[in-house]
Amino acid sequence: QLSALETRFEDTIARSERIEPRDWMPEGYRKTLVRQIAQHAHSEIIGMQPEGNWITRAPSLRRKAILLAKVQDEAGHGLYLYSAAETLGVSRGELTEMLIEGRQKYSSIFNYPTLSYADVGTIGWLVDGAAICNQVPLCRTSYGPYGRAMIRVCKEESFHQRQGYELLMTMMQGTDEQRAMVQESVDRFWWPALMMFGPPDEDSPNTAQSMAWGIKRNTNDDLRQRFVDMSVPQAEALGVTFPDPDLKWNAERGHHDFGEPDWEEFMQVVKGNGPCNAQRIAHRRAAHEDGAWVREAALAFADRQREAARA
Ligand code: 3HC
């Protein structure tokens, strides 16, 4: 019996078609998806903190309105992704508990501080740009609910990237101080943005299996290279440089060569020893605890509605 189900699963993956929640799937496939989708959802929610830090200090009503819209989008992305994870039998409540107890990961990039207003632009341009490189292939991931969530996320992500780039372009056409602020921000975020794609392929324990299952469509290094190649002309148009002396076009490869990220720093940040890890988790825990009364009230209201419907 199992072999027939297994064969059907393998055939569906081989045809690059979607596995849906009610289809049989290997336990390892389900666990990998819960792990990745949960961490993706956590990243969206924690990712609201760094740039949210600048909402009250945005320099104009227009910038404040754009930033508010973007941060709200991230919350919505988290919602889609928790909903996709719930189709695999986990609940957002338990995933949130694991997150605030430090038992689940989220993207390393959000453990870096946003020290200047230019960071709002740099996060849009580079962090959301990296996220787009990573999320566009995920639109074709083999698990239906995840791939479909990505289609909507990617449309909104391109707005996030454009608004960040336009913000930086405006600052680059301003004063010397504004140009210096942009360059300093890019210098701080460039290497952590490259680390978002994960460890090098040879140090990635999950990539091979995730590729075989069609969960990942490209390896970490492929997407990192794609991001570097995309970002160099954008930096030139902006008039900023990247803090990597080894970054240069390699005509033979048809790609840019670039230096090695600091993988020790990456491991430290993933382990919880980054500049802002404790602050991000504490903030998320406080929001969860402060919001408990809202959840209780909503559940009580839903119970009363059900009783009224039965009466
Ligand atoms: N931050 C934290 N942990 C990371 C990481 C990162 N940047 N990159 C890798 N890791 C972890 C992995 O989770 C894995 O640990 P685990 O087995 O305990 O989960 C370990 O390091 C080894 O890495 P692998 O490459 O083997 O792991 P994956 O196959 O899961 O690949 C990934 C990592 C490429 C991040 C993949 O999980 C993925 O594509 N995730 C979905 C996309 C995502 O989460 N993006 C995060 C940014 S979301 C965002 O930017 C929002 C935007 O709106 C700003």
Coordinates of C-alpha atoms and ligand atoms in Angstrom, one line a residue:
Q1 CA 0.0 0.0 0.0
L2 CA 2.7 2.4 1.1
S3 CA 4.8 1.8 -2.1
A4 CA 1.8 2.9 -4.3
L5 CA 1.5 6.1 -2.2
E6 CA 5.3 6.6 -2.2
T7 CA 5.4 6.1 -6.0
R8 CA 2.6 8.6 -6.5
F9 CA 4.5 11.1 -4.3
E10 CA 7.8 10.6 -6.2
D11 CA 6.0 10.9 -9.6
T12 CA 4.4 14.2 -8.6
I13 CA 7.7 15.6 -7.5
A14 CA 9.4 14.3 -10.7
R15 CA 6.8 16.1 -12.8
S16 CA 7.4 19.3 -10.8
E17 CA 3.8 19.3 -9.7
R18 CA 2.4 20.3 -6.4
I19 CA 1.9 18.2 -3.2
E20 CA -1.2 19.3 -1.5
P21 CA -2.1 19.0 2.3
R22 CA -4.3 15.9 1.9
D23 CA -1.7 14.1 -0.2
W24 CA 0.4 11.4 1.4
M25 CA 3.9 12.6 2.0
P26 CA 7.1 11.2 3.7
E27 CA 7.4 12.3 7.3
G28 CA 10.8 13.9 6.5
Y29 CA 9.2 16.0 3.7
R30 CA 6.6 17.3 6.2
K31 CA 9.1 18.0 8.9
T32 CA 11.5 19.9 6.5
L33 CA 8.6 22.0 5.3
V34 CA 7.4 22.8 8.9
R35 CA 11.0 23.7 9.8
Q36 CA 11.5 26.0 6.7
I37 CA 8.0 27.6 6.6
A38 CA 8.0 28.3 10.3
Q39 CA 11.4 29.9 10.2
H40 CA 10.3 31.9 7.1
A41 CA 7.2 33.1 9.0
H42 CA 9.3 34.0 12.1
S43 CA 11.6 35.9 9.9
E44 CA 8.8 38.1 8.6
I45 CA 7.5 38.8 12.0
I46 CA 10.9 39.5 13.7
G47 CA 11.8 41.5 10.5
M48 CA 9.2 44.1 11.5
Q49 CA 11.4 45.2 14.4
P50 CA 14.5 46.6 12.8
E51 CA 12.8 49.0 10.3
G52 CA 9.8 49.5 12.6
N53 CA 12.3 51.2 14.8
W54 CA 12.3 54.2 12.4
I55 CA 8.5 54.6 11.9
T56 CA 8.2 57.4 14.6
R57 CA 11.3 59.1 13.2
A58 CA 10.7 59.0 9.4
P59 CA 11.7 62.4 7.9
S60 CA 8.3 63.0 6.2
L61 CA 4.7 61.9 6.2
R62 CA 5.3 60.2 2.8
R63 CA 8.3 58.2 4.1
K64 CA 6.3 57.3 7.3
A65 CA 3.3 56.1 5.3
I66 CA 5.5 54.0 3.0
L67 CA 7.3 52.4 5.9
L68 CA 4.1 51.7 7.8
A69 CA 2.7 50.0 4.7
K70 CA 5.8 47.9 4.3
V71 CA 6.0 46.8 8.0
Q72 CA 2.3 45.9 7.8
D73 CA 3.0 43.8 4.7
E74 CA 5.6 41.9 6.6
A75 CA 3.0 41.0 9.2
G76 CA 0.8 39.8 6.5
H77 CA 3.5 37.7 5.0
G78 CA 4.0 36.1 8.4
L79 CA 0.3 35.3 8.5
Y80 CA 0.3 33.6 5.1
L81 CA 3.3 31.5 6.1
Y82 CA 1.9 30.5 9.5
S83 CA -1.3 29.5 7.7
A84 CA 0.7 27.4 5.2
A85 CA 2.6 25.8 8.1
E86 CA -0.8 25.0 9.8
T87 CA -1.8 22.9 6.8
L88 CA 1.0 20.5 7.9
G89 CA -0.5 19.9 11.3
V90 CA 1.3 22.5 13.5
S91 CA -0.3 25.6 15.1
R92 CA 1.0 29.2 15.0
G93 CA 0.6 29.2 18.9
E94 CA 3.1 26.4 19.3
L95 CA 5.4 27.8 16.7
T96 CA 5.3 31.2 18.5
E97 CA 6.1 29.5 21.8
M98 CA 9.1 27.8 20.2
L99 CA 10.3 31.1 18.8
I100 CA 10.1 33.1 22.0
E101 CA 11.7 30.2 23.9
G102 CA 14.7 30.4 21.4
R103 CA 13.9 26.9 20.1
Q104 CA 13.4 28.0 16.5
K105 CA 15.4 30.1 14.0
Y106 CA 14.6 33.1 12.0
S107 CA 16.7 34.9 9.4
S108 CA 20.1 36.0 10.7
I109 CA 19.8 39.4 9.0
F110 CA 17.3 40.7 11.5
N111 CA 19.7 40.4 14.4
Y112 CA 21.6 43.4 13.1
P113 CA 20.7 46.9 14.4
T114 CA 19.3 49.8 12.3
L115 CA 21.6 52.6 13.4
S116 CA 20.7 55.3 10.8
Y117 CA 17.6 56.2 8.8
A118 CA 19.5 55.1 5.6
D119 CA 19.2 51.6 6.9
V120 CA 15.5 51.8 6.0
G121 CA 16.5 52.2 2.4
T122 CA 19.3 49.7 2.6
I123 CA 17.0 47.0 4.1
G124 CA 14.5 47.6 1.3
W125 CA 17.1 47.5 -1.4
L126 CA 19.5 44.7 -0.2
V127 CA 17.5 42.7 2.4
D128 CA 14.2 42.6 0.5
G129 CA 16.3 42.3 -2.7
A130 CA 18.0 39.2 -1.3
A131 CA 14.6 37.9 -0.1
I132 CA 13.2 38.3 -3.7
C133 CA 16.1 36.2 -5.1
N134 CA 15.3 33.6 -2.5
Q135 CA 11.5 33.8 -2.7
V136 CA 10.9 33.9 -6.5
P137 CA 12.1 30.3 -6.9
L138 CA 10.0 29.3 -3.9
C139 CA 6.9 30.2 -6.0
R140 CA 7.7 26.9 -7.7
T141 CA 8.3 24.9 -4.5
S142 CA 6.7 21.5 -4.5
Y143 CA 4.4 22.1 -1.6
G144 CA 1.2 23.9 -2.8
P145 CA 0.3 26.1 0.1
Y146 CA 3.9 27.4 0.4
G147 CA 4.3 28.1 -3.3
R148 CA 1.0 29.9 -3.6
A149 CA 1.8 32.1 -0.5
M150 CA 5.1 33.0 -2.2
I151 CA 3.3 34.4 -5.3
R152 CA 1.5 37.1 -3.3
V153 CA 4.6 37.7 -1.1
C154 CA 6.8 38.3 -4.1
K155 CA 4.5 40.9 -5.6
E156 CA 4.6 42.9 -2.4
E157 CA 8.4 42.3 -1.9
S158 CA 9.1 44.0 -5.3
F159 CA 7.4 47.2 -3.9
H160 CA 9.5 46.8 -0.8
Q161 CA 12.7 46.7 -2.8
R162 CA 11.7 49.6 -5.1
Q163 CA 10.8 51.9 -2.2
G164 CA 14.1 51.2 -0.5
Y165 CA 16.1 51.9 -3.7
E166 CA 14.2 55.1 -4.4
L167 CA 14.8 56.3 -0.8
L168 CA 18.6 55.8 -1.2
M169 CA 18.6 57.4 -4.7
T170 CA 16.9 60.5 -3.1
M171 CA 19.5 60.6 -0.3
M172 CA 22.4 60.2 -2.9
Q173 CA 21.1 63.3 -4.6
G174 CA 21.2 65.2 -1.3
T175 CA 24.1 66.4 0.8
D176 CA 27.5 64.9 1.4
E177 CA 26.3 63.9 4.9
Q178 CA 23.4 62.0 3.3
R179 CA 25.6 60.3 0.8
A180 CA 28.0 59.3 3.6
M181 CA 25.1 58.0 5.7
V182 CA 24.0 55.8 2.7
Q183 CA 27.5 54.4 2.1
E184 CA 28.0 53.7 5.9
S185 CA 24.7 51.8 5.9
V186 CA 25.6 49.7 2.8
D187 CA 29.0 48.9 4.3
R188 CA 27.2 47.5 7.4
F189 CA 24.5 45.5 5.6
W190 CA 26.3 44.0 2.6
W191 CA 28.0 41.0 4.1
P192 CA 25.0 40.1 6.4
A193 CA 22.8 40.3 3.3
L194 CA 25.0 37.7 1.6
M195 CA 24.7 35.4 4.7
M196 CA 20.9 35.4 4.4
F197 CA 21.2 32.8 1.7
G198 CA 22.6 30.3 4.2
P199 CA 25.9 28.6 4.5
P200 CA 28.0 27.5 1.5
D201 CA 26.5 24.5 -0.3
E202 CA 29.2 22.2 1.0
D203 CA 28.3 23.1 4.5
S204 CA 24.5 23.0 4.0
P205 CA 23.0 19.8 5.5
N206 CA 19.5 20.4 4.1
T207 CA 20.1 21.5 0.5
A208 CA 20.6 18.1 -1.2
Q209 CA 17.4 16.6 0.2
S210 CA 15.4 19.8 -0.2
M211 CA 16.5 20.0 -3.8
A212 CA 15.5 16.3 -4.4
W213 CA 12.1 17.0 -2.9
G214 CA 11.6 20.1 -5.0
I215 CA 11.3 22.2 -1.8
K216 CA 14.4 24.2 -2.9
R217 CA 14.8 24.9 -6.6
N218 CA 18.3 26.4 -6.4
T219 CA 21.2 26.0 -4.0
N220 CA 22.3 28.6 -1.4
D221 CA 25.4 29.5 -3.5
D222 CA 23.4 29.8 -6.8
L223 CA 21.0 32.3 -5.3
R224 CA 23.8 34.2 -3.5
Q225 CA 25.7 34.6 -6.8
R226 CA 22.4 35.7 -8.6
F227 CA 22.0 38.4 -5.9
V228 CA 25.6 39.7 -6.2
D229 CA 25.2 39.9 -10.0
M230 CA 21.9 41.7 -9.7
S231 CA 23.2 44.2 -7.0
V232 CA 26.5 45.4 -8.6
P233 CA 24.9 47.4 -11.4
Q234 CA 22.3 48.8 -9.0
A235 CA 25.1 50.0 -6.7
E236 CA 26.9 51.6 -9.6
A237 CA 23.7 53.4 -10.6
L238 CA 23.2 54.5 -7.0
G239 CA 26.9 55.7 -6.7
V240 CA 27.8 53.5 -3.7
T241 CA 30.4 50.7 -3.4
F242 CA 30.3 47.4 -1.6
P243 CA 32.9 46.6 1.1
D244 CA 34.6 43.7 -0.8
P245 CA 38.0 44.2 -2.5
D246 CA 37.6 40.8 -4.2
L247 CA 34.3 41.8 -5.9
K248 CA 34.9 42.0 -9.7
W249 CA 33.5 40.8 -13.0
N250 CA 34.8 37.5 -14.2
A251 CA 34.2 37.4 -18.0
E252 CA 35.1 33.7 -18.2
R253 CA 32.4 32.8 -15.6
G254 CA 30.0 35.4 -16.7
H255 CA 29.5 36.3 -13.1
H256 CA 31.1 38.5 -10.4
D257 CA 33.8 37.0 -8.2
F258 CA 33.4 38.0 -4.6
G259 CA 35.1 37.5 -1.2
E260 CA 34.2 34.9 1.4
P261 CA 31.6 36.0 4.0
D262 CA 32.6 35.6 7.7
W263 CA 31.0 32.2 8.4
E264 CA 32.1 32.3 12.0
E265 CA 30.1 35.5 12.5
F266 CA 27.2 33.8 10.7
M267 CA 27.3 30.8 13.0
Q268 CA 27.5 33.0 16.0
V269 CA 24.4 35.0 14.9
V270 CA 22.5 31.8 14.1
K271 CA 23.4 30.4 17.5
G272 CA 21.9 33.5 19.2
N273 CA 25.0 35.6 19.8
G274 CA 24.4 38.3 17.2
P275 CA 24.2 42.0 18.1
C276 CA 20.4 42.1 18.6
N277 CA 19.2 38.5 19.1
A278 CA 18.2 38.9 22.8
Q279 CA 16.5 42.2 22.1
R280 CA 14.5 40.8 19.2
I281 CA 13.2 37.8 21.2
A282 CA 12.5 39.9 24.2
H283 CA 10.4 42.3 22.1
R284 CA 8.5 39.4 20.5
R285 CA 7.9 37.8 23.9
A286 CA 6.6 41.1 25.3
A287 CA 4.3 41.6 22.3
H288 CA 3.0 38.0 22.7
E289 CA 2.3 38.4 26.5
D290 CA 0.8 41.9 26.1
G291 CA -1.5 40.5 23.4
A292 CA -2.7 37.6 25.5
W293 CA -5.9 39.5 26.6
V294 CA -6.8 40.1 22.9
R295 CA -6.6 36.3 22.1
E296 CA -8.5 35.4 25.2
A297 CA -11.3 37.9 24.4
A298 CA -11.5 36.7 20.8
L299 CA -11.7 33.1 21.9
A300 CA -14.4 33.9 24.5
F301 CA -16.4 35.9 21.9
A302 CA -16.1 33.0 19.4
D303 CA -17.3 30.5 22.1
R304 CA -20.3 32.8 22.9
Q305 CA -21.1 33.0 19.2
R306 CA -21.0 29.2 18.9
E307 CA -23.3 28.8 21.9
A308 CA -25.7 31.4 20.5
A309 CA -25.7 29.6 17.2
R310 CA -26.5 26.3 19.0
A311 CA -29.3 27.8 21.2
Ligands
3HC1 N1 19.5 32.7 9.2 C1 19.2 31.8 10.2 N2 19.4 30.4 10.0 C2 19.9 30.1 8.8 C3 20.1 30.9 7.8 C4 19.9 32.3 8.0 N3 20.2 33.2 7.1 N4 20.5 30.2 6.7 C5 20.6 28.9 7.1 N5 20.2 28.8 8.4 C6 20.1 27.6 9.1 C7 19.1 26.6 8.5 O1 17.8 26.9 9.1 C8 19.6 25.3 9.0 O2 19.3 25.1 10.3 P1 18.1 24.1 10.8 O3 18.4 22.8 10.0 O4 18.2 24.0 12.3 O5 16.8 24.8 10.3 C9 21.1 25.5 9.0 O6 21.3 26.9 9.0 C10 21.8 25.0 7.7 O7 21.3 25.7 6.6 P2 20.8 25.0 5.3 O8 21.2 25.7 4.1 O9 21.1 23.5 5.3 O10 19.2 25.1 5.6 P3 18.0 25.3 4.5 O11 18.1 24.2 3.4 O12 16.8 25.5 5.3 O13 18.4 26.7 3.7 C11 17.4 28.9 3.7 C12 18.3 28.0 4.5 C13 18.0 29.2 2.3 C14 17.2 30.2 4.5 C15 16.0 28.2 3.5 O14 15.6 27.8 4.8 C16 15.0 29.1 2.9 O15 15.0 29.4 1.7 N6 14.0 29.6 3.7 C17 12.9 30.4 3.2 C18 13.2 31.8 2.9 C19 13.5 32.5 4.2 O16 13.4 32.1 5.3 N7 14.0 33.7 4.0 C20 14.4 34.5 5.2 C21 14.2 35.9 4.9 S1 12.5 36.4 4.9 C22 12.6 38.0 4.6 O17 13.7 38.4 4.3 C23 11.4 38.8 4.7 C24 11.6 40.0 3.9 O18 10.3 40.6 3.7 C25 12.5 41.0 4.5

